[in-house]
Amino acid sequence: MALAVRAARRSTPPAPTSPPAPHDPFAAKGDSAFGDPRTLKAGDMIDWGTERTWIRGTLRLSQGGYVWAEHFLEVEGGKRWLSTEEDPDLEMALWTGRPDLDLTPHGKKIELEGTTYHLEEKGSGSYRSEGTTGLKSQGGFDYADYEAADGSLLSFERFDHGPWEVSTGTKVAEGTFTIYPGS
């Protein structure tokens, strides 16, 4: 009789489960063959097709609950990084440090090398540093971001009340590079 009860228990169907949560069928899933830029970290390799580089360090920046990242790239003769943020869609830009420029973020527009940049956003927040960034493990920062009519970017950042760092940038489309995760 006990054997019959155990057999009956094994054949009892499981309790019904709740249906899967609704999802946006058109949302980017980050599962392309190129890798998901949202998961970049120090040690990852990026292949731009003709150029291959490694992420040396990452800054996780936050301002009032809004979070984005800057990934410092290993390059010779300069400072470059890739920024990634969701606003609400993924936005990326490749930046080049411009220590040759003696500028500060003044006013609503700035003329630089024949291009007029208009102030898009400015503010202050906190950062967390991972890998090699040249900054301490955490601190504060200020920024001012400008954009030209042709989409060219100009950015000012200062960390821990230091001097302003000037950078110029270009927008990067998703799928422009391939990510090889580090170990």
C-alpha atoms as a PDB file:
ATOM      1  CA  MET A   1       0.000   0.000   0.000  1.00  0.00           C
ATOM      2  CA  ALA A   2       2.840   2.464   0.837  1.00  0.00           C
ATOM      3  CA  LEU A   3       4.316   1.783  -2.593  1.00  0.00           C
ATOM      4  CA  ALA A   4       1.031   2.793  -4.256  1.00  0.00           C
ATOM      5  CA  VAL A   5       0.885   6.055  -2.253  1.00  0.00           C
ATOM      6  CA  ARG A   6       4.471   6.977  -3.240  1.00  0.00           C
ATOM      7  CA  ALA A   7       3.726   6.229  -6.899  1.00  0.00           C
ATOM      8  CA  ALA A   8       0.594   8.388  -6.737  1.00  0.00           C
ATOM      9  CA  ARG A   9       2.586  11.271  -5.215  1.00  0.00           C
ATOM     10  CA  ARG A  10       5.187  11.088  -8.015  1.00  0.00           C
ATOM     11  CA  SER A  11       2.522  11.279 -10.677  1.00  0.00           C
ATOM     12  CA  THR A  12       0.761  14.315  -9.146  1.00  0.00           C
ATOM     13  CA  PRO A  13       1.209  17.278 -11.515  1.00  0.00           C
ATOM     14  CA  PRO A  14       3.156  20.253 -10.125  1.00  0.00           C
ATOM     15  CA  ALA A  15       1.272  23.291  -8.900  1.00  0.00           C
ATOM     16  CA  PRO A  16       0.610  25.856 -11.655  1.00  0.00           C
ATOM     17  CA  THR A  17       3.262  28.592 -11.983  1.00  0.00           C
ATOM     18  CA  SER A  18       2.592  32.226 -12.671  1.00  0.00           C
ATOM     19  CA  PRO A  19       2.963  33.401 -16.283  1.00  0.00           C
ATOM     20  CA  PRO A  20       6.260  35.061 -17.289  1.00  0.00           C
ATOM     21  CA  ALA A  21       6.512  38.807 -16.711  1.00  0.00           C
ATOM     22  CA  PRO A  22       5.678  40.944 -19.748  1.00  0.00           C
ATOM     23  CA  HIS A  23       8.684  42.297 -21.660  1.00  0.00           C
ATOM     24  CA  ASP A  24       9.404  44.726 -24.468  1.00  0.00           C
ATOM     25  CA  PRO A  25       9.958  42.560 -27.590  1.00  0.00           C
ATOM     26  CA  PHE A  26      11.897  45.396 -29.284  1.00  0.00           C
ATOM     27  CA  ALA A  27      14.260  46.180 -26.389  1.00  0.00           C
ATOM     28  CA  ALA A  28      17.968  45.583 -26.948  1.00  0.00           C
ATOM     29  CA  LYS A  29      18.902  42.369 -25.202  1.00  0.00           C
ATOM     30  CA  GLY A  30      22.650  42.949 -25.161  1.00  0.00           C
ATOM     31  CA  ASP A  31      23.218  39.467 -26.549  1.00  0.00           C
ATOM     32  CA  SER A  32      24.671  40.382 -29.935  1.00  0.00           C
ATOM     33  CA  ALA A  33      27.830  38.722 -31.175  1.00  0.00           C
ATOM     34  CA  PHE A  34      29.593  41.998 -30.449  1.00  0.00           C
ATOM     35  CA  GLY A  35      29.117  41.787 -26.660  1.00  0.00           C
ATOM     36  CA  ASP A  36      27.189  44.013 -24.293  1.00  0.00           C
ATOM     37  CA  PRO A  37      28.841  47.423 -23.651  1.00  0.00           C
ATOM     38  CA  ARG A  38      26.862  47.688 -20.399  1.00  0.00           C
ATOM     39  CA  THR A  39      29.056  44.946 -18.894  1.00  0.00           C
ATOM     40  CA  LEU A  40      32.475  46.380 -19.801  1.00  0.00           C
ATOM     41  CA  LYS A  41      35.156  46.250 -17.092  1.00  0.00           C
ATOM     42  CA  ALA A  42      38.901  46.521 -16.576  1.00  0.00           C
ATOM     43  CA  GLY A  43      40.711  43.716 -18.394  1.00  0.00           C
ATOM     44  CA  ASP A  44      38.230  43.421 -21.284  1.00  0.00           C
ATOM     45  CA  MET A  45      39.570  43.741 -24.837  1.00  0.00           C
ATOM     46  CA  ILE A  46      37.845  45.802 -27.520  1.00  0.00           C
ATOM     47  CA  ASP A  47      38.397  45.165 -31.224  1.00  0.00           C
ATOM     48  CA  TRP A  48      37.539  48.136 -33.458  1.00  0.00           C
ATOM     49  CA  GLY A  49      38.293  46.175 -36.658  1.00  0.00           C
ATOM     50  CA  THR A  50      41.686  47.737 -37.400  1.00  0.00           C
ATOM     51  CA  GLU A  51      42.555  48.561 -33.815  1.00  0.00           C
ATOM     52  CA  ARG A  52      42.596  46.384 -30.712  1.00  0.00           C
ATOM     53  CA  THR A  53      42.807  47.845 -27.210  1.00  0.00           C
ATOM     54  CA  TRP A  54      42.257  46.883 -23.581  1.00  0.00           C
ATOM     55  CA  ILE A  55      40.273  48.540 -20.838  1.00  0.00           C
ATOM     56  CA  ARG A  56      42.757  49.562 -18.131  1.00  0.00           C
ATOM     57  CA  GLY A  57      40.219  50.928 -15.682  1.00  0.00           C
ATOM     58  CA  THR A  58      36.639  52.041 -15.231  1.00  0.00           C
ATOM     59  CA  LEU A  59      34.949  54.905 -13.427  1.00  0.00           C
ATOM     60  CA  ARG A  60      31.397  54.274 -12.231  1.00  0.00           C
ATOM     61  CA  LEU A  61      29.852  57.738 -11.995  1.00  0.00           C
ATOM     62  CA  SER A  62      26.602  58.605 -10.242  1.00  0.00           C
ATOM     63  CA  GLN A  63      24.499  61.693  -9.815  1.00  0.00           C
ATOM     64  CA  GLY A  64      21.187  61.570  -7.975  1.00  0.00           C
ATOM     65  CA  GLY A  65      20.511  57.897  -8.716  1.00  0.00           C
ATOM     66  CA  TYR A  66      21.589  58.155 -12.355  1.00  0.00           C
ATOM     67  CA  VAL A  67      24.659  55.969 -13.140  1.00  0.00           C
ATOM     68  CA  TRP A  68      27.038  55.783 -16.115  1.00  0.00           C
ATOM     69  CA  ALA A  69      30.572  54.541 -16.824  1.00  0.00           C
ATOM     70  CA  GLU A  70      33.821  55.726 -18.384  1.00  0.00           C
ATOM     71  CA  HIS A  71      36.243  53.002 -19.519  1.00  0.00           C
ATOM     72  CA  PHE A  72      39.884  54.077 -19.859  1.00  0.00           C
ATOM     73  CA  LEU A  73      41.545  52.523 -22.898  1.00  0.00           C
ATOM     74  CA  GLU A  74      45.172  51.513 -23.290  1.00  0.00           C
ATOM     75  CA  VAL A  75      46.564  53.731 -26.043  1.00  0.00           C
ATOM     76  CA  GLU A  76      49.987  55.173 -26.795  1.00  0.00           C
ATOM     77  CA  GLY A  77      50.629  58.886 -26.604  1.00  0.00           C
ATOM     78  CA  GLY A  78      47.389  60.084 -25.070  1.00  0.00           C
ATOM     79  CA  LYS A  79      44.309  59.507 -23.004  1.00  0.00           C
ATOM     80  CA  ARG A  80      41.175  57.946 -24.504  1.00  0.00           C
ATOM     81  CA  TRP A  81      38.074  56.406 -23.031  1.00  0.00           C
ATOM     82  CA  LEU A  82      34.693  55.054 -23.942  1.00  0.00           C
ATOM     83  CA  SER A  83      31.635  56.317 -22.062  1.00  0.00           C
ATOM     84  CA  THR A  84      28.477  54.216 -21.758  1.00  0.00           C
ATOM     85  CA  GLU A  85      25.154  55.354 -20.372  1.00  0.00           C
ATOM     86  CA  GLU A  86      21.485  54.521 -20.670  1.00  0.00           C
ATOM     87  CA  ASP A  87      19.379  57.640 -21.154  1.00  0.00           C
ATOM     88  CA  PRO A  88      16.996  55.661 -21.622  1.00  0.00           C
ATOM     89  CA  ASP A  89      18.626  53.974 -24.654  1.00  0.00           C
ATOM     90  CA  LEU A  90      22.298  53.025 -24.692  1.00  0.00           C
ATOM     91  CA  GLU A  91      24.492  55.990 -25.637  1.00  0.00           C
ATOM     92  CA  MET A  92      28.239  55.638 -26.184  1.00  0.00           C
ATOM     93  CA  ALA A  93      31.023  58.056 -27.068  1.00  0.00           C
ATOM     94  CA  LEU A  94      34.742  57.718 -27.696  1.00  0.00           C
ATOM     95  CA  TRP A  95      36.698  60.507 -26.020  1.00  0.00           C
ATOM     96  CA  THR A  96      40.207  61.888 -26.495  1.00  0.00           C
ATOM     97  CA  GLY A  97      41.868  63.922 -23.754  1.00  0.00           C
ATOM     98  CA  ARG A  98      42.941  67.378 -24.899  1.00  0.00           C
ATOM     99  CA  PRO A  99      45.607  68.591 -22.435  1.00  0.00           C
ATOM    100  CA  ASP A 100      46.699  71.068 -25.137  1.00  0.00           C
ATOM    101  CA  LEU A 101      43.538  73.117 -24.507  1.00  0.00           C
ATOM    102  CA  ASP A 102      43.399  75.688 -21.728  1.00  0.00           C
ATOM    103  CA  LEU A 103      39.629  75.970 -21.416  1.00  0.00           C
ATOM    104  CA  THR A 104      37.068  75.988 -18.638  1.00  0.00           C
ATOM    105  CA  PRO A 105      33.314  75.406 -18.948  1.00  0.00           C
ATOM    106  CA  HIS A 106      32.091  78.980 -19.162  1.00  0.00           C
ATOM    107  CA  GLY A 107      28.770  80.008 -20.592  1.00  0.00           C
ATOM    108  CA  LYS A 108      26.146  78.277 -22.670  1.00  0.00           C
ATOM    109  CA  LYS A 109      28.345  77.989 -25.770  1.00  0.00           C
ATOM    110  CA  ILE A 110      32.034  77.563 -26.526  1.00  0.00           C
ATOM    111  CA  GLU A 111      33.869  78.118 -29.818  1.00  0.00           C
ATOM    112  CA  LEU A 112      36.670  75.617 -30.453  1.00  0.00           C
ATOM    113  CA  GLU A 113      38.615  75.107 -33.683  1.00  0.00           C
ATOM    114  CA  GLY A 114      35.847  76.607 -35.818  1.00  0.00           C
ATOM    115  CA  THR A 115      33.024  74.654 -34.154  1.00  0.00           C
ATOM    116  CA  THR A 116      30.383  76.037 -31.803  1.00  0.00           C
ATOM    117  CA  TYR A 117      29.437  73.751 -28.911  1.00  0.00           C
ATOM    118  CA  HIS A 118      26.274  74.317 -26.860  1.00  0.00           C
ATOM    119  CA  LEU A 119      25.893  73.353 -23.211  1.00  0.00           C
ATOM    120  CA  GLU A 120      23.805  70.183 -22.872  1.00  0.00           C
ATOM    121  CA  GLU A 121      24.230  69.304 -19.208  1.00  0.00           C
ATOM    122  CA  LYS A 122      26.337  70.052 -16.143  1.00  0.00           C
ATOM    123  CA  GLY A 123      26.451  68.881 -12.575  1.00  0.00           C
ATOM    124  CA  SER A 124      28.299  67.146  -9.760  1.00  0.00           C
ATOM    125  CA  GLY A 125      28.314  63.619  -8.425  1.00  0.00           C
ATOM    126  CA  SER A 126      30.413  60.825  -7.001  1.00  0.00           C
ATOM    127  CA  TYR A 127      32.660  58.227  -8.585  1.00  0.00           C
ATOM    128  CA  ARG A 128      33.991  54.764  -7.857  1.00  0.00           C
ATOM    129  CA  SER A 129      37.255  53.727  -9.509  1.00  0.00           C
ATOM    130  CA  GLU A 130      38.091  50.187 -10.709  1.00  0.00           C
ATOM    131  CA  GLY A 131      41.450  49.122 -12.144  1.00  0.00           C
ATOM    132  CA  THR A 132      43.912  51.784 -13.349  1.00  0.00           C
ATOM    133  CA  THR A 133      42.299  55.208 -13.640  1.00  0.00           C
ATOM    134  CA  GLY A 134      44.780  57.559 -11.956  1.00  0.00           C
ATOM    135  CA  LEU A 135      42.186  58.436  -9.315  1.00  0.00           C
ATOM    136  CA  LYS A 136      41.581  57.260  -5.776  1.00  0.00           C
ATOM    137  CA  SER A 137      39.055  54.473  -5.156  1.00  0.00           C
ATOM    138  CA  GLN A 138      36.162  56.917  -4.692  1.00  0.00           C
ATOM    139  CA  GLY A 139      35.509  60.621  -4.623  1.00  0.00           C
ATOM    140  CA  GLY A 140      33.592  63.480  -6.167  1.00  0.00           C
ATOM    141  CA  PHE A 141      33.513  65.064  -9.616  1.00  0.00           C
ATOM    142  CA  ASP A 142      32.066  67.992 -11.565  1.00  0.00           C
ATOM    143  CA  TYR A 143      31.271  67.951 -15.272  1.00  0.00           C
ATOM    144  CA  ALA A 144      29.923  70.053 -18.132  1.00  0.00           C
ATOM    145  CA  ASP A 145      28.972  68.480 -21.475  1.00  0.00           C
ATOM    146  CA  TYR A 146      28.628  70.401 -24.734  1.00  0.00           C
ATOM    147  CA  GLU A 147      27.496  69.286 -28.196  1.00  0.00           C
ATOM    148  CA  ALA A 148      27.843  70.866 -31.649  1.00  0.00           C
ATOM    149  CA  ALA A 149      25.193  70.865 -34.373  1.00  0.00           C
ATOM    150  CA  ASP A 150      27.169  68.178 -36.257  1.00  0.00           C
ATOM    151  CA  GLY A 151      27.130  65.855 -33.212  1.00  0.00           C
ATOM    152  CA  SER A 152      30.712  66.583 -32.118  1.00  0.00           C
ATOM    153  CA  LEU A 153      31.149  66.463 -28.350  1.00  0.00           C
ATOM    154  CA  LEU A 154      33.134  68.561 -25.874  1.00  0.00           C
ATOM    155  CA  SER A 155      33.405  67.605 -22.224  1.00  0.00           C
ATOM    156  CA  PHE A 156      34.894  69.086 -19.081  1.00  0.00           C
ATOM    157  CA  GLU A 157      35.510  67.015 -15.960  1.00  0.00           C
ATOM    158  CA  ARG A 158      37.313  67.627 -12.693  1.00  0.00           C
ATOM    159  CA  PHE A 159      37.818  65.128  -9.943  1.00  0.00           C
ATOM    160  CA  ASP A 160      38.095  65.877  -6.237  1.00  0.00           C
ATOM    161  CA  HIS A 161      38.159  69.658  -6.902  1.00  0.00           C
ATOM    162  CA  GLY A 162      41.222  69.323  -9.163  1.00  0.00           C
ATOM    163  CA  PRO A 163      41.799  71.144 -12.453  1.00  0.00           C
ATOM    164  CA  TRP A 164      39.383  70.872 -15.357  1.00  0.00           C
ATOM    165  CA  GLU A 165      40.222  68.178 -17.926  1.00  0.00           C
ATOM    166  CA  VAL A 166      39.036  68.891 -21.472  1.00  0.00           C
ATOM    167  CA  SER A 167      38.066  66.158 -23.951  1.00  0.00           C
ATOM    168  CA  THR A 168      36.585  65.997 -27.418  1.00  0.00           C
ATOM    169  CA  GLY A 169      34.460  63.084 -28.502  1.00  0.00           C
ATOM    170  CA  THR A 170      32.364  61.383 -31.128  1.00  0.00           C
ATOM    171  CA  LYS A 171      29.282  59.245 -30.713  1.00  0.00           C
ATOM    172  CA  VAL A 172      29.746  55.491 -31.168  1.00  0.00           C
ATOM    173  CA  ALA A 173      27.014  53.207 -32.490  1.00  0.00           C
ATOM    174  CA  GLU A 174      26.337  49.866 -30.831  1.00  0.00           C
ATOM    175  CA  GLY A 175      28.003  47.064 -32.793  1.00  0.00           C
ATOM    176  CA  THR A 176      30.915  49.295 -33.870  1.00  0.00           C
ATOM    177  CA  PHE A 177      33.342  47.148 -31.875  1.00  0.00           C
ATOM    178  CA  THR A 178      33.609  43.606 -30.549  1.00  0.00           C
ATOM    179  CA  ILE A 179      34.101  42.933 -26.844  1.00  0.00           C
ATOM    180  CA  TYR A 180      36.276  40.080 -25.604  1.00  0.00           C
ATOM    181  CA  PRO A 181      35.696  39.728 -21.850  1.00  0.00           C
ATOM    182  CA  GLY A 182      38.811  39.522 -19.688  1.00  0.00           C
ATOM    183  CA  SER A 183      39.292  36.797 -17.153  1.00  0.00           C
END
